[in-house]
Amino acid sequence: MDSTGPMGQVLSSRVAPLLENFLQGSVLDTSKDVLIHRLRGLCDNAENQPEIFHDHEIVFIMQGNPNQQPMYFHVRHSLIHPESWHVRYLGVAEVGDKNKLTLIRHCVDAGASSNVVDFLNEMGFKIDYEFIAKGYFFHKGRMKVTVSKLYKILQPGSTDQVEPLSQSHLVELSVVAPRVQEQIGEDMKNFAEQLKPLVLLEKIDHKRLQQSLESR
Amino acid sequence: MQKEEKQLEQSLEGLIQRVQELKNAIQMFLFKLEHEYETLNWPSVLDNFALLSGQLNSLGRLLKNDKVPALRNHVFLPLVLSPDRDAELEKLTERRVMMFNHAVVPDYLRTKPEPEVDEKISQLTSKAGTVVQETAQKQFNNLNKITSNLLDIINSAKEEWESESNQKSSQPVTFSSTDTNNLVSTILFGKSIKVARKPDSSNTQPQGMPNPQQQQKVQSATVSKAPSAIKTQIKAASSSHPYQRP
């Protein structure tokens, strides 16, 4: 993990470092309902309607030493429950070798109050980008599944004027745990198998994506 | 003439070989049924049936082959019957037929149906002869009608079934890897939603000047007080002021 990063010291000293195991995939909008149906059957609380969310995510960036990776904070603001704000730090995801069944990254989650944006601004963070995520949330034991549609914000500051990004919903399967446990990877792999061939949940190589972005 | 004999010999050899294979398969199947009936499952029984039917098919194909002379034109004639035990025959038939005598020959070389069957056939033929021509014609027509109807139904069912299984085999596309990559790039790096800010300060900063002053400057955003030596870079940083929304 990024033990040399700006979060490294914090993680190793005071805050208990949590690890997020995750897999990512997507489903075309036309097949989304089939997936929701299947997830309802596979996950807990099958008898209830799936939980929905409608969030505004703002990503803040702080570039410390230019030689280091910049630090990102993801602030999520629920548009359904406007009083709830959430800050999340995410480390760089490790692809690892083939034995690792999932991607693994450091994460720190914290609830926040509505002035978190001002606070981060005061700290010297800058807004890097923002988007709207709207979708469904499921859980099965400690596994969490989100199916979300991403929207581009057309007018900065206005969360009503949005435009969908791509014809697909993003699907993420994740488990947050205090340390690396192989059983988690096994469980997630098995779960992902059950969603095939509807959705292919896999380890997406983030470094490669970033490189392809930068090369353009 | 010689050529024909050669052909006959060859085809007989082929026949014997095929029949031998068939016999072996039946033997194995019987063995399985008798000894492994407790562990035998239905799919493997079906496999055995499929093997037998395949071998029967290939035997039939061999008989229909142009190179095989019409066997019905050949006469099989027992020359000698003997009540004594024949060791050679015993070996050939795996101790099934001990001797070639008057008792077994009528059974093994029979070309007509069994007497009871024969009798039944003649009964039916005579009964058919008594039916009036017109009634027979009517019955013919009815039967034809029914058969053609049945054929239609079966064919349409078959077509339906085939098109269904075709649809199933060609699974519809439900996801796109490109979309996955794009969406992940979006949430992680702001792909296609980041406003095109050319001076994306952090990345465009000259890498070769990691002086502490510069670092402080970016963090505290007191850009205007920087020395003139790095003026170009100041401009870049100032246009992406931390308090500004994109």
CSV table of C-alpha atoms in Angstrom, one decimal:
chain,number,residue,atom,x,y,z
A,1,MET,CA,0.0,0.0,0.0
A,2,ASP,CA,1.1,3.6,-0.2
A,3,SER,CA,2.9,3.7,3.1
A,4,THR,CA,5.1,6.5,1.8
A,5,GLY,CA,2.1,8.6,0.9
A,6,PRO,CA,0.8,11.5,2.9
A,7,MET,CA,-1.7,9.2,4.5
A,8,GLY,CA,1.0,6.7,5.3
A,9,GLN,CA,2.0,8.1,8.6
A,10,VAL,CA,-1.5,8.8,9.7
A,11,LEU,CA,-2.5,5.3,8.8
A,12,SER,CA,0.4,3.7,10.6
A,13,SER,CA,0.2,5.7,13.7
A,14,ARG,CA,-3.2,6.8,14.9
A,15,VAL,CA,-6.1,5.7,12.7
A,16,ALA,CA,-6.8,2.0,12.3
A,17,PRO,CA,-6.1,1.4,8.6
A,18,LEU,CA,-9.0,-0.2,6.9
A,19,LEU,CA,-8.6,-2.1,3.6
A,20,GLU,CA,-11.2,-2.1,1.0
A,21,ASN,CA,-11.4,-5.2,-1.2
A,22,PHE,CA,-13.3,-4.5,-4.3
A,23,LEU,CA,-14.3,-5.5,-7.8
A,24,GLN,CA,-15.8,-3.4,-10.5
A,25,GLY,CA,-17.9,-3.8,-13.6
A,26,SER,CA,-20.8,-2.3,-15.4
A,27,VAL,CA,-24.1,-3.3,-16.9
A,28,LEU,CA,-25.9,-1.7,-19.9
A,29,ASP,CA,-28.9,0.3,-19.0
A,30,THR,CA,-31.1,-2.1,-20.9
A,31,SER,CA,-30.1,-5.0,-18.7
A,32,LYS,CA,-30.0,-3.1,-15.4
A,33,ASP,CA,-33.5,-4.3,-14.3
A,34,VAL,CA,-32.4,-7.9,-14.7
A,35,LEU,CA,-29.4,-7.3,-12.6
A,36,ILE,CA,-31.4,-5.5,-9.9
A,37,HIS,CA,-33.8,-8.5,-9.9
A,38,ARG,CA,-31.0,-10.9,-9.5
A,39,LEU,CA,-29.3,-8.9,-6.8
A,40,ARG,CA,-32.5,-8.7,-4.9
A,41,GLY,CA,-32.6,-12.5,-4.9
A,42,LEU,CA,-29.0,-13.0,-4.0
A,43,CYS,CA,-28.6,-10.3,-1.3
A,44,ASP,CA,-30.0,-9.9,2.2
A,45,ASN,CA,-33.4,-8.4,2.8
A,46,ALA,CA,-34.8,-9.8,-0.4
A,47,GLU,CA,-38.3,-9.0,0.7
A,48,ASN,CA,-37.7,-5.3,0.9
A,49,GLN,CA,-37.4,-2.9,-2.0
A,50,PRO,CA,-33.8,-2.2,-2.8
A,51,GLU,CA,-32.3,0.8,-1.1
A,52,ILE,CA,-31.7,3.7,-3.4
A,53,PHE,CA,-29.3,6.6,-3.2
A,54,HIS,CA,-28.8,9.8,-5.0
A,55,ASP,CA,-25.5,11.4,-4.2
A,56,HIS,CA,-23.5,14.4,-5.2
A,57,GLU,CA,-19.8,13.5,-5.1
A,58,ILE,CA,-17.1,16.2,-5.0
A,59,VAL,CA,-13.5,15.1,-5.3
A,60,PHE,CA,-10.9,17.3,-3.7
A,61,ILE,CA,-7.3,17.2,-4.5
A,62,MET,CA,-4.2,18.3,-2.7
A,63,GLN,CA,-0.9,18.2,-4.4
A,64,GLY,CA,1.8,18.2,-1.7
A,65,ASN,CA,5.2,17.5,-3.0
A,66,PRO,CA,5.1,17.3,-6.8
A,67,ASN,CA,7.1,14.1,-6.7
A,68,GLN,CA,4.4,12.4,-4.8
A,69,GLN,CA,1.0,11.2,-5.7
A,70,PRO,CA,-1.6,13.9,-5.1
A,71,MET,CA,-4.1,13.2,-2.3
A,72,TYR,CA,-7.7,12.9,-3.0
A,73,PHE,CA,-10.7,13.2,-0.7
A,74,HIS,CA,-14.1,12.1,-1.9
A,75,VAL,CA,-16.9,14.1,-0.4
A,76,ARG,CA,-20.4,12.6,-0.8
A,77,HIS,CA,-23.5,14.5,-0.1
A,78,SER,CA,-26.8,12.7,-0.2
A,79,LEU,CA,-29.5,14.6,-2.1
A,80,ILE,CA,-32.2,12.4,-0.5
A,81,HIS,CA,-31.1,13.2,3.0
A,82,PRO,CA,-29.4,16.6,2.6
A,83,GLU,CA,-28.1,16.6,6.1
A,84,SER,CA,-25.8,13.7,5.6
A,85,TRP,CA,-22.3,14.3,4.4
A,86,HIS,CA,-19.5,11.8,4.1
A,87,VAL,CA,-15.8,12.1,3.5
A,88,ARG,CA,-13.7,9.2,2.2
A,89,TYR,CA,-10.0,8.9,1.6
A,90,LEU,CA,-8.9,6.2,-0.9
A,91,GLY,CA,-5.5,4.9,-1.4
A,92,VAL,CA,-4.0,3.7,-4.6
A,93,ALA,CA,-5.5,0.3,-5.6
A,94,GLU,CA,-3.1,-2.6,-5.8
A,95,VAL,CA,-3.7,-5.0,-8.6
A,96,GLY,CA,-1.3,-7.6,-7.2
A,97,ASP,CA,-0.7,-10.9,-8.7
A,98,LYS,CA,-3.2,-13.5,-9.9
A,99,ASN,CA,-3.5,-15.0,-6.4
A,100,LYS,CA,-5.2,-11.8,-5.2
A,101,LEU,CA,-8.8,-12.2,-6.1
A,102,THR,CA,-9.7,-8.6,-5.7
A,103,LEU,CA,-8.3,-5.1,-5.9
A,104,ILE,CA,-7.2,-3.8,-2.5
A,105,ARG,CA,-6.9,-0.2,-1.3
A,106,HIS,CA,-6.6,1.7,1.9
A,107,CYS,CA,-9.7,3.6,2.8
A,108,VAL,CA,-10.8,5.9,5.6
A,109,ASP,CA,-14.5,6.7,6.0
A,110,ALA,CA,-15.9,9.5,8.1
A,111,GLY,CA,-19.2,11.1,8.6
A,112,ALA,CA,-19.1,14.9,8.2
A,113,SER,CA,-21.2,18.0,8.6
A,114,SER,CA,-22.3,20.4,6.0
A,115,ASN,CA,-19.3,22.6,6.3
A,116,VAL,CA,-16.9,20.0,5.2
A,117,VAL,CA,-16.5,21.6,1.8
A,118,ASP,CA,-15.5,24.9,3.4
A,119,PHE,CA,-13.2,23.1,5.8
A,120,LEU,CA,-11.4,21.3,3.0
A,121,ASN,CA,-11.1,24.5,1.0
A,122,GLU,CA,-9.5,26.2,4.0
A,123,MET,CA,-7.1,23.3,4.3
A,124,GLY,CA,-5.9,24.1,0.8
A,125,PHE,CA,-7.8,21.4,-1.1
A,126,LYS,CA,-9.1,22.2,-4.5
A,127,ILE,CA,-12.1,20.7,-6.2
A,128,ASP,CA,-10.9,18.4,-8.9
A,129,TYR,CA,-14.1,17.2,-10.3
A,130,GLU,CA,-17.7,16.4,-9.3
A,131,PHE,CA,-20.5,14.2,-10.5
A,132,ILE,CA,-23.9,12.8,-9.5
A,133,ALA,CA,-24.3,9.1,-8.7
A,134,LYS,CA,-27.8,7.7,-8.5
A,135,GLY,CA,-28.6,4.1,-8.0
A,136,TYR,CA,-29.2,1.0,-5.8
A,137,PHE,CA,-27.5,-0.4,-2.8
A,138,PHE,CA,-27.5,-4.0,-1.6
A,139,HIS,CA,-25.6,-5.9,1.0
A,140,LYS,CA,-25.0,-9.6,1.6
A,141,GLY,CA,-23.3,-10.2,4.9
A,142,ARG,CA,-20.3,-7.8,4.9
A,143,MET,CA,-20.4,-7.5,1.1
A,144,LYS,CA,-21.7,-4.3,-0.3
A,145,VAL,CA,-23.0,-4.0,-3.9
A,146,THR,CA,-23.8,-0.7,-5.5
A,147,VAL,CA,-25.3,-0.2,-9.0
A,148,SER,CA,-25.0,3.4,-9.9
A,149,LYS,CA,-25.7,5.6,-12.8
A,150,LEU,CA,-23.2,8.5,-13.1
A,151,TYR,CA,-24.3,11.9,-14.3
A,152,LYS,CA,-22.2,14.8,-15.4
A,153,ILE,CA,-23.1,18.2,-13.9
A,154,LEU,CA,-23.7,20.7,-16.6
A,155,GLN,CA,-23.9,23.8,-14.5
A,156,PRO,CA,-21.4,23.9,-11.6
A,157,GLY,CA,-23.3,24.1,-8.3
A,158,SER,CA,-26.6,23.0,-9.7
A,159,THR,CA,-27.3,19.4,-9.1
A,160,ASP,CA,-30.5,19.4,-11.1
A,161,GLN,CA,-29.1,20.0,-14.5
A,162,VAL,CA,-27.3,16.7,-15.3
A,163,GLU,CA,-26.5,14.6,-18.2
A,164,PRO,CA,-25.9,10.8,-18.0
A,165,LEU,CA,-22.5,9.5,-18.6
A,166,SER,CA,-22.4,6.5,-20.9
A,167,GLN,CA,-25.2,3.9,-21.5
A,168,SER,CA,-24.2,1.8,-18.5
A,169,HIS,CA,-24.5,1.6,-14.8
A,170,LEU,CA,-21.4,1.1,-12.8
A,171,VAL,CA,-21.4,-2.0,-10.6
A,172,GLU,CA,-19.1,-2.2,-7.6
A,173,LEU,CA,-18.7,-5.0,-5.1
A,174,SER,CA,-16.7,-4.2,-2.0
A,175,VAL,CA,-15.8,-5.4,1.5
A,176,VAL,CA,-14.1,-3.2,4.0
A,177,ALA,CA,-12.0,-5.1,6.5
A,178,PRO,CA,-9.2,-4.3,9.0
A,179,ARG,CA,-6.7,-6.6,7.4
A,180,VAL,CA,-6.1,-8.8,4.4
A,181,GLN,CA,-8.2,-11.9,4.6
A,182,GLU,CA,-8.2,-14.5,1.9
A,183,GLN,CA,-11.7,-15.6,2.8
A,184,ILE,CA,-13.1,-12.2,1.7
A,185,GLY,CA,-11.6,-12.6,-1.7
A,186,GLU,CA,-13.1,-16.1,-2.0
A,187,ASP,CA,-16.5,-14.9,-1.0
A,188,MET,CA,-16.4,-12.0,-3.4
A,189,LYS,CA,-15.2,-14.1,-6.3
A,190,ASN,CA,-18.0,-16.6,-5.7
A,191,PHE,CA,-20.5,-13.8,-5.6
A,192,ALA,CA,-19.1,-12.3,-8.8
A,193,GLU,CA,-19.4,-15.7,-10.4
A,194,GLN,CA,-23.2,-15.7,-9.7
A,195,LEU,CA,-23.6,-12.5,-11.6
A,196,LYS,CA,-22.0,-13.8,-14.8
A,197,PRO,CA,-22.6,-13.5,-17.6
A,198,LEU,CA,-24.9,-10.5,-16.8
A,199,VAL,CA,-22.1,-8.5,-15.4
A,200,LEU,CA,-18.4,-9.2,-15.4
A,201,LEU,CA,-17.0,-8.0,-12.1
A,202,GLU,CA,-13.2,-7.9,-12.3
A,203,LYS,CA,-10.0,-6.3,-11.1
A,204,ILE,CA,-9.8,-3.1,-13.2
A,205,ASP,CA,-6.2,-1.9,-13.5
A,206,HIS,CA,-6.4,1.7,-12.4
A,207,LYS,CA,-2.8,2.5,-13.2
A,208,ARG,CA,-3.4,1.5,-16.8
A,209,LEU,CA,-6.5,3.6,-17.0
A,210,GLN,CA,-4.7,6.6,-15.6
A,211,GLN,CA,-1.9,6.1,-18.1
A,212,SER,CA,-4.2,5.9,-21.0
A,213,LEU,CA,-5.9,9.1,-19.8
A,214,GLU,CA,-2.6,10.9,-19.5
A,215,SER,CA,-1.3,9.8,-22.8
A,216,ARG,CA,-4.2,11.5,-24.6
B,1,MET,CA,-15.7,-62.2,-61.5
B,2,GLN,CA,-12.6,-62.2,-59.4
B,3,LYS,CA,-13.1,-58.5,-58.7
B,4,GLU,CA,-16.5,-59.2,-57.3
B,5,GLU,CA,-15.3,-61.9,-55.1
B,6,LYS,CA,-12.6,-59.6,-53.7
B,7,GLN,CA,-15.2,-56.9,-53.0
B,8,LEU,CA,-17.4,-59.4,-51.2
B,9,GLU,CA,-14.5,-60.6,-49.1
B,10,GLN,CA,-13.5,-57.1,-48.2
B,11,SER,CA,-17.1,-56.1,-47.3
B,12,LEU,CA,-17.5,-59.2,-45.2
B,13,GLU,CA,-14.4,-58.3,-43.3
B,14,GLY,CA,-15.7,-54.9,-42.6
B,15,LEU,CA,-19.1,-56.3,-41.5
B,16,ILE,CA,-17.5,-58.7,-39.1
B,17,GLN,CA,-15.4,-56.0,-37.6
B,18,ARG,CA,-18.3,-53.7,-37.1
B,19,VAL,CA,-20.4,-56.4,-35.6
B,20,GLN,CA,-17.5,-57.3,-33.3
B,21,GLU,CA,-17.4,-53.7,-32.1
B,22,LEU,CA,-21.1,-53.7,-31.5
B,23,LYS,CA,-20.9,-56.9,-29.6
B,24,ASN,CA,-18.1,-55.6,-27.4
B,25,ALA,CA,-20.1,-52.4,-26.6
B,26,ILE,CA,-23.1,-54.4,-25.7
B,27,GLN,CA,-21.0,-56.7,-23.5
B,28,MET,CA,-19.5,-53.7,-21.7
B,29,PHE,CA,-22.9,-52.2,-21.2
B,30,LEU,CA,-24.3,-55.4,-19.8
B,31,PHE,CA,-21.4,-55.8,-17.5
B,32,LYS,CA,-22.0,-52.3,-16.2
B,33,LEU,CA,-25.7,-53.0,-15.7
B,34,GLU,CA,-25.0,-56.1,-13.8
B,35,HIS,CA,-22.1,-55.0,-11.6
B,36,GLU,CA,-22.3,-51.3,-11.3
B,37,TYR,CA,-26.1,-50.8,-11.1
B,38,GLU,CA,-25.7,-49.1,-7.7
B,39,THR,CA,-23.4,-46.4,-8.9
B,40,LEU,CA,-24.6,-46.1,-12.5
B,41,ASN,CA,-26.3,-42.9,-13.3
B,42,TRP,CA,-28.7,-42.0,-16.1
B,43,PRO,CA,-26.4,-39.8,-18.2
B,44,SER,CA,-23.8,-42.7,-18.5
B,45,VAL,CA,-26.6,-45.1,-19.5
B,46,LEU,CA,-27.6,-42.6,-22.1
B,47,ASP,CA,-24.0,-42.4,-23.2
B,48,ASN,CA,-23.9,-46.2,-23.7
B,49,PHE,CA,-27.1,-46.1,-25.7
B,50,ALA,CA,-25.6,-43.3,-27.9
B,51,LEU,CA,-22.6,-45.5,-28.5
B,52,LEU,CA,-24.7,-48.5,-29.5
B,53,SER,CA,-26.9,-46.4,-31.8
B,54,GLY,CA,-23.8,-44.9,-33.4
B,55,GLN,CA,-22.4,-48.3,-34.1
B,56,LEU,CA,-25.7,-49.6,-35.5
B,57,ASN,CA,-25.8,-46.5,-37.8
B,58,SER,CA,-22.3,-47.1,-39.1
B,59,LEU,CA,-23.2,-50.8,-39.7
B,60,GLY,CA,-26.2,-49.7,-41.6
B,61,ARG,CA,-24.2,-47.2,-43.6
B,62,LEU,CA,-21.7,-49.9,-44.5
B,63,LEU,CA,-24.5,-52.2,-45.8
B,64,LYS,CA,-25.9,-49.4,-48.0
B,65,ASN,CA,-22.4,-48.6,-49.3
B,66,ASP,CA,-22.1,-48.9,-53.1
B,67,LYS,CA,-19.0,-51.0,-52.8
B,68,VAL,CA,-20.8,-53.6,-50.8
B,69,PRO,CA,-22.4,-56.1,-53.3
B,70,ALA,CA,-26.0,-56.9,-52.7
B,71,LEU,CA,-25.8,-59.6,-50.1
B,72,ARG,CA,-29.3,-60.8,-50.7
B,73,ASN,CA,-28.2,-62.2,-54.1
B,74,HIS,CA,-25.8,-64.6,-52.4
B,75,VAL,CA,-27.0,-67.9,-51.2
B,76,PHE,CA,-25.9,-69.4,-47.9
B,77,LEU,CA,-26.0,-73.1,-48.1
B,78,PRO,CA,-25.3,-75.6,-45.3
B,79,LEU,CA,-23.3,-78.4,-46.8
B,80,VAL,CA,-22.6,-80.7,-43.9
B,81,LEU,CA,-24.6,-81.2,-40.7
B,82,SER,CA,-23.0,-83.2,-38.0
B,83,PRO,CA,-24.1,-84.3,-34.6
B,84,ASP,CA,-20.6,-84.2,-33.2
B,85,ARG,CA,-19.0,-81.5,-31.2
B,86,ASP,CA,-17.1,-79.0,-33.4
B,87,ALA,CA,-14.1,-77.5,-31.5
B,88,GLU,CA,-13.5,-74.9,-34.1
B,89,LEU,CA,-17.1,-73.7,-34.1
B,90,GLU,CA,-17.1,-73.7,-30.3
B,91,LYS,CA,-14.2,-71.4,-30.3
B,92,LEU,CA,-15.5,-69.1,-32.9
B,93,THR,CA,-18.8,-68.6,-31.2
B,94,GLU,CA,-17.3,-68.3,-27.7
B,95,ARG,CA,-19.0,-71.5,-26.6
B,96,ARG,CA,-22.4,-70.5,-27.6
B,97,VAL,CA,-22.9,-73.0,-30.4
B,98,MET,CA,-21.3,-76.3,-29.7
B,99,MET,CA,-22.2,-78.2,-32.8
B,100,PHE,CA,-23.7,-77.7,-36.2
B,101,ASN,CA,-26.5,-80.2,-36.1
B,102,HIS,CA,-30.1,-80.5,-37.2
B,103,ALA,CA,-31.4,-78.8,-34.1
B,104,VAL,CA,-29.6,-75.5,-34.5
B,105,VAL,CA,-29.5,-75.0,-38.2
B,106,PRO,CA,-33.2,-74.2,-38.7
B,107,ASP,CA,-32.9,-71.5,-36.1
B,108,TYR,CA,-29.7,-69.9,-37.2
B,109,LEU,CA,-30.2,-70.0,-40.9
B,110,ARG,CA,-33.9,-69.1,-40.9
B,111,THR,CA,-34.9,-66.7,-43.7
B,112,LYS,CA,-38.7,-66.8,-43.0
B,113,PRO,CA,-40.5,-65.5,-39.9
B,114,GLU,CA,-41.4,-67.9,-37.2
B,115,PRO,CA,-44.4,-70.1,-37.9
B,116,GLU,CA,-46.7,-68.2,-35.5
B,117,VAL,CA,-45.8,-64.9,-37.1
B,118,ASP,CA,-46.2,-66.4,-40.5
B,119,GLU,CA,-49.7,-67.5,-39.6
B,120,LYS,CA,-50.7,-64.1,-38.2
B,121,ILE,CA,-49.5,-62.4,-41.4
B,122,SER,CA,-51.5,-64.7,-43.6
B,123,GLN,CA,-54.5,-64.1,-41.4
B,124,LEU,CA,-54.1,-60.4,-41.8
B,125,THR,CA,-53.6,-60.6,-45.6
B,126,SER,CA,-56.8,-62.6,-46.0
B,127,LYS,CA,-58.7,-60.1,-43.9
B,128,ALA,CA,-57.4,-57.2,-46.0
B,129,GLY,CA,-58.6,-59.0,-49.1
B,130,THR,CA,-62.2,-58.9,-47.9
B,131,VAL,CA,-62.4,-55.2,-47.4
B,132,VAL,CA,-64.4,-53.4,-50.1
B,133,GLN,CA,-62.3,-51.2,-52.4
B,134,GLU,CA,-64.2,-48.0,-51.6
B,135,THR,CA,-64.0,-48.3,-47.9
B,136,ALA,CA,-60.3,-49.1,-48.2
B,137,GLN,CA,-59.8,-45.9,-50.3
B,138,LYS,CA,-61.7,-43.9,-47.7
B,139,GLN,CA,-59.5,-45.3,-44.9
B,140,PHE,CA,-56.4,-44.5,-46.9
B,141,ASN,CA,-57.4,-40.9,-47.4
B,142,ASN,CA,-58.2,-40.5,-43.7
B,143,LEU,CA,-54.9,-42.0,-42.6
B,144,ASN,CA,-53.0,-39.8,-45.0
B,145,LYS,CA,-54.8,-36.7,-43.8
B,146,ILE,CA,-54.1,-37.5,-40.2
B,147,THR,CA,-50.4,-38.2,-40.9
B,148,SER,CA,-49.9,-35.1,-42.8
B,149,ASN,CA,-51.5,-33.1,-40.0
B,150,LEU,CA,-49.3,-34.7,-37.5
B,151,LEU,CA,-46.2,-34.0,-39.6
B,152,ASP,CA,-47.2,-30.4,-39.8
B,153,ILE,CA,-47.5,-30.1,-36.0
B,154,ILE,CA,-44.2,-31.8,-35.4
B,155,ASN,CA,-42.4,-29.7,-37.9
B,156,SER,CA,-43.7,-26.4,-36.6
B,157,ALA,CA,-42.9,-27.5,-33.0
B,158,LYS,CA,-39.4,-28.4,-34.2
B,159,GLU,CA,-38.9,-25.0,-35.9
B,160,GLU,CA,-40.1,-23.2,-32.8
B,161,TRP,CA,-37.8,-25.2,-30.6
B,162,GLU,CA,-34.8,-24.6,-32.9
B,163,SER,CA,-35.3,-20.9,-33.1
B,164,GLU,CA,-35.7,-20.8,-29.3
B,165,SER,CA,-32.5,-22.7,-28.7
B,166,ASN,CA,-30.7,-20.4,-31.2
B,167,GLN,CA,-31.8,-17.4,-29.3
B,168,LYS,CA,-30.5,-19.0,-26.1
B,169,SER,CA,-27.1,-19.8,-27.6
B,170,SER,CA,-26.6,-16.3,-28.8
B,171,GLN,CA,-26.6,-14.5,-25.5
B,172,PRO,CA,-27.5,-10.9,-25.6
B,173,VAL,CA,-24.8,-8.5,-24.6
B,174,THR,CA,-25.5,-7.1,-21.1
B,175,PHE,CA,-22.3,-5.2,-20.4
B,176,SER,CA,-19.5,-3.4,-22.1
B,177,SER,CA,-15.9,-3.4,-20.9
B,178,THR,CA,-15.3,0.0,-22.5
B,179,ASP,CA,-18.1,1.4,-20.4
B,180,THR,CA,-16.7,-0.2,-17.3
B,181,ASN,CA,-13.3,1.4,-17.9
B,182,ASN,CA,-14.8,4.8,-18.7
B,183,LEU,CA,-17.0,4.8,-15.6
B,184,VAL,CA,-14.1,3.7,-13.4
B,185,SER,CA,-12.0,6.4,-14.9
B,186,THR,CA,-14.7,8.9,-14.2
B,187,ILE,CA,-15.1,8.2,-10.5
B,188,LEU,CA,-11.4,7.9,-9.9
B,189,PHE,CA,-9.8,10.5,-12.2
B,190,GLY,CA,-12.8,12.6,-13.3
B,191,LYS,CA,-12.5,11.4,-16.9
B,192,SER,CA,-14.8,13.4,-19.3
B,193,ILE,CA,-16.3,15.4,-16.4
B,194,LYS,CA,-13.2,17.3,-15.3
B,195,VAL,CA,-13.4,20.8,-16.9
B,196,ALA,CA,-10.6,21.1,-19.3
B,197,ARG,CA,-8.3,23.2,-17.1
B,198,LYS,CA,-5.0,23.3,-19.0
B,199,PRO,CA,-3.0,24.4,-16.0
B,200,ASP,CA,-3.9,21.4,-13.9
B,201,SER,CA,-1.3,22.8,-11.7
B,202,SER,CA,0.0,19.7,-10.0
B,203,ASN,CA,0.9,17.8,-13.1
B,204,THR,CA,2.3,20.6,-15.1
B,205,GLN,CA,4.6,21.8,-12.5
B,206,PRO,CA,8.3,21.5,-13.4
B,207,GLN,CA,9.5,18.4,-11.7
B,208,GLY,CA,13.1,19.6,-11.2
B,209,MET,CA,12.5,22.3,-8.6
B,210,PRO,CA,11.3,20.7,-5.4
B,211,ASN,CA,12.3,23.7,-3.3
B,212,PRO,CA,10.4,24.1,0.0
B,213,GLN,CA,9.2,27.6,-1.0
B,214,GLN,CA,7.3,26.2,-3.9
B,215,GLN,CA,5.6,23.5,-1.9
B,216,GLN,CA,4.5,26.0,0.7
B,217,LYS,CA,3.2,28.2,-2.0
B,218,VAL,CA,0.9,25.6,-3.5
B,219,GLN,CA,-0.4,24.6,-0.1
B,220,SER,CA,-1.0,28.0,1.3
B,221,ALA,CA,-1.9,29.5,-2.0
B,222,THR,CA,0.2,32.7,-1.3
B,223,VAL,CA,1.2,32.7,-4.9
B,224,SER,CA,1.5,36.4,-5.5
B,225,LYS,CA,4.5,36.7,-3.1
B,226,ALA,CA,6.7,34.2,-4.9
B,227,PRO,CA,10.0,35.3,-6.4
B,228,SER,CA,10.1,36.2,-10.0
B,229,ALA,CA,12.2,33.3,-11.0
B,230,ILE,CA,9.2,31.0,-11.3
B,231,LYS,CA,6.8,33.5,-12.7
B,232,THR,CA,5.4,31.4,-15.5
B,233,GLN,CA,4.4,28.7,-13.1
B,234,ILE,CA,2.8,31.1,-10.7
B,235,LYS,CA,0.4,32.1,-13.4
B,236,ALA,CA,-0.5,28.6,-14.0
B,237,ALA,CA,-1.2,28.0,-10.3
B,238,SER,CA,-3.2,31.2,-9.8
B,239,SER,CA,-5.7,30.3,-12.5
B,240,SER,CA,-6.7,27.2,-10.6
B,241,HIS,CA,-7.2,28.9,-7.3
B,242,PRO,CA,-8.2,26.5,-4.6
B,243,TYR,CA,-11.3,28.5,-3.7
B,244,GLN,CA,-12.6,28.5,-7.1
B,245,ARG,CA,-15.1,26.1,-8.3
B,246,PRO,CA,-14.3,24.5,-11.7
